[in-house]
């Protein structure tokens, strides 16, 4: 009984972590291979969770447009994956816009900011 117990314990404490390390290394290789294929126009998610469109790719950095005319520079390694953008429903977008005549109403209830 003791002869079987030792290999089982070794398998649990050495084998399982080794399998996890191999899986993690495989995933890192996939991400690095993806990062080598980056091109302008791709919609991506960065490791920080920011979504944007790639505007320029250098050897070490990428320029990502995160809002109209707002371009930020990131390390190439910060790009995690591509993202799919759902179809935009223009009627829904029009319904959720605040009419210009009501914009800013209710602001009088907030205190003035302190310096």
CSV table of N, CA and C in Angstrom, one decimal:
chain,number,residue,atom,x,y,z
A,1,UNK,N,0.8,-1.2,0.0
A,1,UNK,CA,0.0,0.0,0.0
A,1,UNK,C,0.9,1.3,0.0
A,2,UNK,N,1.9,1.2,0.8
A,2,UNK,CA,2.8,2.4,0.9
A,2,UNK,C,3.5,2.6,-0.5
A,3,UNK,N,3.8,1.6,-1.2
A,3,UNK,CA,4.5,1.7,-2.5
A,3,UNK,C,3.6,2.4,-3.6
A,4,UNK,N,2.3,2.3,-3.5
A,4,UNK,CA,1.4,3.0,-4.4
A,4,UNK,C,1.2,4.4,-4.0
A,5,UNK,N,1.2,4.7,-2.7
A,5,UNK,CA,0.9,6.0,-2.2
A,5,UNK,C,1.9,7.0,-2.6
A,6,UNK,N,3.2,6.7,-2.6
A,6,UNK,CA,4.2,7.7,-2.9
A,6,UNK,C,4.1,8.1,-4.4
A,7,UNK,N,4.0,7.3,-5.4
A,7,UNK,CA,3.8,7.8,-6.8
A,7,UNK,C,2.6,8.6,-7.0
A,8,UNK,N,1.5,8.3,-6.3
A,8,UNK,CA,0.3,9.1,-6.4
A,8,UNK,C,0.5,10.5,-5.9
A,9,UNK,N,1.1,10.6,-4.7
A,9,UNK,CA,1.4,11.9,-4.1
A,9,UNK,C,2.4,12.7,-5.0
A,10,UNK,N,3.4,12.1,-5.6
A,10,UNK,CA,4.3,12.7,-6.5
A,10,UNK,C,3.6,13.2,-7.7
A,11,UNK,N,2.7,12.4,-8.2
A,11,UNK,CA,1.9,12.8,-9.4
A,11,UNK,C,1.1,14.0,-9.1
A,12,UNK,N,0.5,14.1,-8.0
A,12,UNK,CA,-0.4,15.2,-7.6
A,12,UNK,C,0.4,16.5,-7.5
A,13,UNK,N,1.6,16.4,-6.8
A,13,UNK,CA,2.4,17.6,-6.5
A,13,UNK,C,3.3,18.0,-7.6
A,14,UNK,N,3.6,17.2,-8.5
A,14,UNK,CA,4.5,17.5,-9.6
A,14,UNK,C,3.9,17.4,-11.0
A,15,UNK,N,3.1,16.4,-11.2
A,15,UNK,CA,2.5,16.2,-12.5
A,15,UNK,C,1.4,17.2,-12.9
A,16,UNK,N,0.5,17.5,-12.0
A,16,UNK,CA,-0.6,18.5,-12.2
A,16,UNK,C,0.0,19.9,-12.5
A,17,UNK,N,0.9,20.4,-11.7
A,17,UNK,CA,1.4,21.7,-12.1
A,17,UNK,C,2.1,21.7,-13.4
A,18,UNK,N,2.8,20.7,-13.7
A,18,UNK,CA,3.5,20.6,-15.0
A,18,UNK,C,2.5,20.7,-16.2
A,19,UNK,N,1.4,20.0,-16.1
A,19,UNK,CA,0.4,20.0,-17.1
A,19,UNK,C,-0.1,21.5,-17.3
A,20,UNK,N,-0.4,22.1,-16.2
A,20,UNK,CA,-0.9,23.5,-16.2
A,20,UNK,C,0.1,24.4,-16.8
A,21,UNK,N,1.4,24.2,-16.6
A,21,UNK,CA,2.5,25.1,-17.2
A,21,UNK,C,2.5,24.9,-18.7
A,22,UNK,N,2.4,23.6,-19.1
A,22,UNK,CA,2.4,23.4,-20.6
A,22,UNK,C,1.2,24.0,-21.3
A,23,UNK,N,0.0,24.0,-20.6
A,23,UNK,CA,-1.2,24.6,-21.2
A,23,UNK,C,-1.0,26.1,-21.3
A,24,UNK,N,-0.4,26.7,-20.2
A,24,UNK,CA,-0.2,28.2,-20.2
A,24,UNK,C,0.8,28.6,-21.3
A,25,UNK,N,1.9,27.8,-21.5
A,25,UNK,CA,2.9,28.1,-22.5
A,25,UNK,C,2.3,28.0,-23.9
A,26,UNK,N,1.4,27.0,-24.1
A,26,UNK,CA,0.7,26.9,-25.4
A,26,UNK,C,-0.1,28.1,-25.7
A,27,UNK,N,-0.9,28.6,-24.7
A,27,UNK,CA,-1.7,29.8,-24.8
A,27,UNK,C,-0.8,31.0,-25.1
A,28,UNK,N,0.3,31.2,-24.5
A,28,UNK,CA,1.2,32.3,-24.7
A,28,UNK,C,1.7,32.3,-26.1
A,29,UNK,N,2.1,31.1,-26.6
A,29,UNK,CA,2.5,31.0,-28.0
A,29,UNK,C,1.5,31.4,-29.0
A,30,UNK,N,0.2,31.0,-28.7
A,30,UNK,CA,-0.9,31.4,-29.6
A,30,UNK,C,-1.1,32.9,-29.6
A,31,UNK,N,-1.0,33.6,-28.4
A,31,UNK,CA,-1.1,35.0,-28.3
A,31,UNK,C,0.0,35.7,-29.1
A,32,UNK,N,1.2,35.3,-28.9
A,32,UNK,CA,2.3,35.9,-29.6
A,32,UNK,C,2.2,35.7,-31.1
A,33,UNK,N,1.8,34.6,-31.5
A,33,UNK,CA,1.6,34.4,-33.0
A,33,UNK,C,0.5,35.3,-33.5
A,34,UNK,N,-0.5,35.5,-32.7
A,34,UNK,CA,-1.6,36.5,-33.1
A,34,UNK,C,-1.0,37.9,-33.2
A,35,UNK,N,-0.2,38.3,-32.2
A,35,UNK,CA,0.4,39.6,-32.2
A,35,UNK,C,1.3,39.9,-33.4
A,36,UNK,N,1.9,38.8,-33.9
A,36,UNK,CA,2.7,39.0,-35.1
A,36,UNK,C,1.9,39.3,-36.4
A,37,UNK,N,0.5,39.0,-36.3
A,37,UNK,CA,-0.3,39.2,-37.5
A,37,UNK,C,-1.1,40.5,-37.4
A,38,UNK,N,-0.8,41.4,-36.4
A,38,UNK,CA,-1.6,42.6,-36.3
A,38,UNK,C,-1.5,43.5,-37.5
A,39,UNK,N,-2.6,44.1,-37.9
A,39,UNK,CA,-2.6,45.0,-39.0
A,39,UNK,C,-3.5,46.2,-38.8
A,40,UNK,N,-3.3,47.3,-39.4
A,40,UNK,CA,-4.2,48.4,-39.3
A,40,UNK,C,-5.7,48.1,-39.7
A,41,UNK,N,-6.6,48.6,-38.9
A,41,UNK,CA,-8.0,48.3,-39.2
A,41,UNK,C,-8.6,47.2,-38.4
A,42,UNK,N,-7.8,46.4,-37.7
A,42,UNK,CA,-8.3,45.3,-36.9
A,42,UNK,C,-9.0,45.9,-35.6
A,43,UNK,N,-10.1,45.3,-35.2
A,43,UNK,CA,-10.7,45.7,-33.9
A,43,UNK,C,-10.2,44.7,-32.9
A,44,UNK,N,-9.6,45.3,-31.8
A,44,UNK,CA,-8.9,44.4,-30.8
A,44,UNK,C,-9.3,44.8,-29.4
A,45,UNK,N,-9.0,43.9,-28.5
A,45,UNK,CA,-9.1,44.1,-27.1
A,45,UNK,C,-7.8,44.1,-26.5
A,46,UNK,N,-7.4,45.1,-25.7
A,46,UNK,CA,-6.1,45.1,-25.0
A,46,UNK,C,-6.2,44.4,-23.7
A,47,UNK,N,-5.0,44.1,-23.1
A,47,UNK,CA,-5.0,43.4,-21.8
A,47,UNK,C,-5.7,44.2,-20.7
A,48,UNK,N,-5.7,45.5,-20.9
A,48,UNK,CA,-6.4,46.3,-19.9
A,48,UNK,C,-7.9,46.3,-20.0
A,49,UNK,N,-8.4,45.7,-21.1
A,49,UNK,CA,-9.8,45.6,-21.3
A,49,UNK,C,-10.3,46.7,-22.3
A,50,UNK,N,-9.5,47.6,-22.7
A,50,UNK,CA,-9.8,48.6,-23.7
A,50,UNK,C,-10.0,48.0,-25.1
A,51,UNK,N,-11.1,48.4,-25.7
A,51,UNK,CA,-11.4,48.0,-27.1
A,51,UNK,C,-11.1,49.2,-28.0
A,52,UNK,N,-10.6,48.9,-29.2
A,52,UNK,CA,-10.3,49.9,-30.2
A,52,UNK,C,-9.9,49.3,-31.5
A,53,UNK,N,-9.7,50.2,-32.5
A,53,UNK,CA,-9.3,49.9,-33.8
A,53,UNK,C,-7.8,50.2,-34.0
A,54,UNK,N,-7.0,49.3,-34.5
A,54,UNK,CA,-5.6,49.5,-34.7
A,54,UNK,C,-5.4,50.5,-35.9
A,55,UNK,N,-4.7,51.6,-35.7
A,55,UNK,CA,-4.4,52.6,-36.7
A,55,UNK,C,-3.0,52.4,-37.3
A,56,UNK,N,-2.0,52.0,-36.5
A,56,UNK,CA,-0.7,51.9,-37.0
A,56,UNK,C,0.1,50.8,-36.2
A,57,UNK,N,0.9,50.0,-36.9
A,57,UNK,CA,1.6,49.0,-36.2
A,57,UNK,C,3.1,49.2,-36.4
A,58,UNK,N,3.9,49.3,-35.3
A,58,UNK,CA,5.3,49.3,-35.4
A,58,UNK,C,5.9,48.0,-34.9
A,59,UNK,N,7.2,47.9,-34.8
A,59,UNK,CA,7.8,46.7,-34.4
A,59,UNK,C,7.5,46.4,-32.9
A,60,UNK,N,7.5,47.4,-32.1
A,60,UNK,CA,7.3,47.3,-30.6
A,60,UNK,C,6.0,47.8,-30.1
A,61,UNK,N,5.3,48.7,-30.9
A,61,UNK,CA,4.1,49.4,-30.4
A,61,UNK,C,3.0,49.3,-31.5
A,62,UNK,N,1.8,49.6,-31.0
A,62,UNK,CA,0.6,49.8,-31.9
A,62,UNK,C,-0.1,51.0,-31.5
A,63,UNK,N,-0.7,51.7,-32.4
A,63,UNK,CA,-1.5,52.9,-32.2
A,63,UNK,C,-2.9,52.4,-32.3
A,64,UNK,N,-3.7,52.6,-31.2
A,64,UNK,CA,-5.1,52.1,-31.2
A,64,UNK,C,-6.0,53.3,-31.0
A,65,UNK,N,-7.0,53.4,-31.9
A,65,UNK,CA,-8.0,54.5,-31.8
A,65,UNK,C,-9.2,53.9,-30.9
A,66,UNK,N,-9.3,54.6,-29.7
A,66,UNK,CA,-10.3,54.1,-28.7
A,66,UNK,C,-11.6,54.9,-28.8
A,67,UNK,N,-11.6,56.0,-29.5
A,67,UNK,CA,-12.7,56.9,-29.7
A,67,UNK,C,-12.4,57.7,-30.9
A,68,UNK,N,-13.5,58.3,-31.5
A,68,UNK,CA,-13.2,59.1,-32.7
A,68,UNK,C,-12.1,60.1,-32.5
A,69,UNK,N,-11.0,60.1,-33.3
A,69,UNK,CA,-9.9,61.0,-33.2
A,69,UNK,C,-9.1,60.9,-31.9
A,70,UNK,N,-9.2,59.8,-31.2
A,70,UNK,CA,-8.5,59.6,-29.9
A,70,UNK,C,-7.6,58.4,-30.1
A,71,UNK,N,-6.3,58.6,-30.4
A,71,UNK,CA,-5.4,57.5,-30.7
A,71,UNK,C,-4.4,57.4,-29.6
A,72,UNK,N,-4.2,56.2,-29.0
A,72,UNK,CA,-3.3,56.0,-27.9
A,72,UNK,C,-2.2,55.0,-28.4
A,73,UNK,N,-1.0,55.0,-27.8
A,73,UNK,CA,0.0,54.1,-28.2
A,73,UNK,C,0.2,53.1,-27.1
A,74,UNK,N,0.3,51.8,-27.5
A,74,UNK,CA,0.4,50.7,-26.6
A,74,UNK,C,1.5,49.8,-27.0
A,75,UNK,N,2.1,49.1,-26.1
A,75,UNK,CA,3.0,48.0,-26.4
A,75,UNK,C,2.3,46.9,-27.2
A,76,UNK,N,3.0,46.4,-28.2
A,76,UNK,CA,2.4,45.4,-29.0
A,76,UNK,C,1.9,44.2,-28.2
A,77,UNK,N,2.6,43.9,-27.1
A,77,UNK,CA,2.3,42.8,-26.2
A,77,UNK,C,1.0,43.0,-25.5
A,78,UNK,N,0.5,44.2,-25.5
A,78,UNK,CA,-0.8,44.6,-24.7
A,78,UNK,C,-2.0,44.2,-25.5
A,79,UNK,N,-1.9,43.8,-26.8
A,79,UNK,CA,-3.0,43.4,-27.6
A,79,UNK,C,-3.3,41.9,-27.3
A,80,UNK,N,-4.5,41.7,-26.8
A,80,UNK,CA,-4.9,40.4,-26.3
A,80,UNK,C,-5.6,39.5,-27.4
A,81,UNK,N,-6.7,40.1,-28.0
A,81,UNK,CA,-7.4,39.4,-29.0
A,81,UNK,C,-8.2,40.3,-29.9
A,82,UNK,N,-8.8,39.7,-31.0
A,82,UNK,CA,-9.7,40.5,-31.8
A,82,UNK,C,-11.1,40.4,-31.2
A,83,UNK,N,-11.9,41.4,-31.5
A,83,UNK,CA,-13.3,41.4,-31.0
A,83,UNK,C,-14.2,41.6,-32.2
A,84,UNK,N,-15.4,41.0,-32.0
A,84,UNK,CA,-16.5,41.2,-33.0
A,84,UNK,C,-17.4,42.3,-32.5
A,85,UNK,N,-17.7,43.2,-33.4
A,85,UNK,CA,-18.6,44.3,-33.1
A,85,UNK,C,-20.0,43.9,-33.5
A,86,UNK,N,-21.0,43.9,-32.6
A,86,UNK,CA,-22.4,43.5,-33.0
A,86,UNK,C,-22.9,44.6,-33.9
A,87,UNK,N,-23.9,44.2,-34.7
A,87,UNK,CA,-24.5,45.1,-35.7
A,87,UNK,C,-25.2,46.2,-34.9
A,88,UNK,N,-25.0,47.4,-35.3
A,88,UNK,CA,-25.5,48.6,-34.7
A,88,UNK,C,-27.0,48.8,-35.1
A,89,UNK,N,-27.8,48.9,-34.1
A,89,UNK,CA,-29.2,49.2,-34.4
A,89,UNK,C,-29.4,50.7,-34.3
A,90,UNK,N,-29.5,51.3,-35.4
A,90,UNK,CA,-29.6,52.8,-35.5
A,90,UNK,C,-30.9,53.3,-34.8
A,91,UNK,N,-32.0,52.6,-34.8
A,91,UNK,CA,-33.2,53.0,-34.2
A,91,UNK,C,-33.0,53.0,-32.7
A,92,UNK,N,-32.3,52.0,-32.1
A,92,UNK,CA,-32.0,52.0,-30.7
A,92,UNK,C,-31.1,53.1,-30.3
A,93,UNK,N,-30.1,53.4,-31.1
A,93,UNK,CA,-29.2,54.5,-30.8
A,93,UNK,C,-29.9,55.8,-30.8
A,94,UNK,N,-30.9,56.0,-31.7
A,94,UNK,CA,-31.6,57.3,-31.7
A,94,UNK,C,-32.5,57.4,-30.5
A,95,UNK,N,-33.1,56.3,-30.0
A,95,UNK,CA,-33.9,56.3,-28.9
A,95,UNK,C,-33.2,56.7,-27.6
A,96,UNK,N,-31.9,56.3,-27.5
A,96,UNK,CA,-31.2,56.5,-26.3
A,96,UNK,C,-30.4,57.8,-26.2
A,97,UNK,N,-30.4,58.6,-27.3
A,97,UNK,CA,-29.8,59.9,-27.3
A,97,UNK,C,-30.6,60.9,-26.5
A,98,UNK,N,-29.9,61.7,-25.8
A,98,UNK,CA,-30.6,62.8,-25.0
A,98,UNK,C,-30.9,63.9,-25.9
A,99,UNK,N,-32.1,64.4,-25.9
A,99,UNK,CA,-32.4,65.6,-26.7
A,99,UNK,C,-31.7,66.8,-26.3
A,100,UNK,N,-31.2,67.6,-27.2
A,100,UNK,CA,-30.4,68.7,-26.9
A,100,UNK,C,-31.1,69.7,-25.9
A,101,UNK,N,-32.4,69.9,-26.0
A,101,UNK,CA,-33.1,70.8,-25.2
A,101,UNK,C,-33.1,70.4,-23.7
A,102,UNK,N,-33.0,69.1,-23.4
A,102,UNK,CA,-33.0,68.6,-22.0
A,102,UNK,C,-31.6,68.3,-21.5
A,103,UNK,N,-30.6,68.4,-22.4
A,103,UNK,CA,-29.3,68.1,-21.9
A,103,UNK,C,-28.9,69.2,-20.9
A,104,UNK,N,-28.3,68.7,-19.8
A,104,UNK,CA,-27.8,69.7,-18.7
A,104,UNK,C,-28.9,70.0,-17.7
A,105,UNK,N,-30.1,69.6,-17.9
A,105,UNK,CA,-31.1,69.8,-16.9
A,105,UNK,C,-30.9,69.0,-15.6
A,106,UNK,N,-31.1,69.6,-14.5
A,106,UNK,CA,-30.9,68.9,-13.2
A,106,UNK,C,-29.5,69.0,-12.7
A,107,UNK,N,-28.7,69.7,-13.4
A,107,UNK,CA,-27.3,69.9,-12.9
A,107,UNK,C,-27.2,70.9,-11.7
A,108,UNK,N,-28.3,71.7,-11.5
A,108,UNK,CA,-28.2,72.7,-10.4
A,108,UNK,C,-28.3,72.0,-9.1
A,109,UNK,N,-28.6,70.7,-9.0
A,109,UNK,CA,-28.7,70.0,-7.7
A,109,UNK,C,-27.3,69.5,-7.3
A,110,UNK,N,-26.3,69.6,-8.1
A,110,UNK,CA,-25.0,69.1,-7.8
A,110,UNK,C,-24.1,70.3,-7.3
A,111,UNK,N,-23.4,70.1,-6.2
A,111,UNK,CA,-22.5,71.2,-5.7
A,111,UNK,C,-21.4,71.5,-6.6
A,112,UNK,N,-20.9,72.7,-6.5
A,112,UNK,CA,-19.8,73.2,-7.3
A,112,UNK,C,-18.6,72.4,-6.9
A,113,UNK,N,-17.7,72.1,-7.8
A,113,UNK,CA,-16.4,71.4,-7.5
A,113,UNK,C,-15.5,72.3,-6.7
A,114,UNK,N,-14.8,71.8,-5.8
A,114,UNK,CA,-13.8,72.6,-5.0
A,114,UNK,C,-12.5,72.5,-5.7
A,115,UNK,N,-11.7,73.6,-5.4
A,115,UNK,CA,-10.3,73.6,-6.0
A,115,UNK,C,-9.3,73.1,-5.0
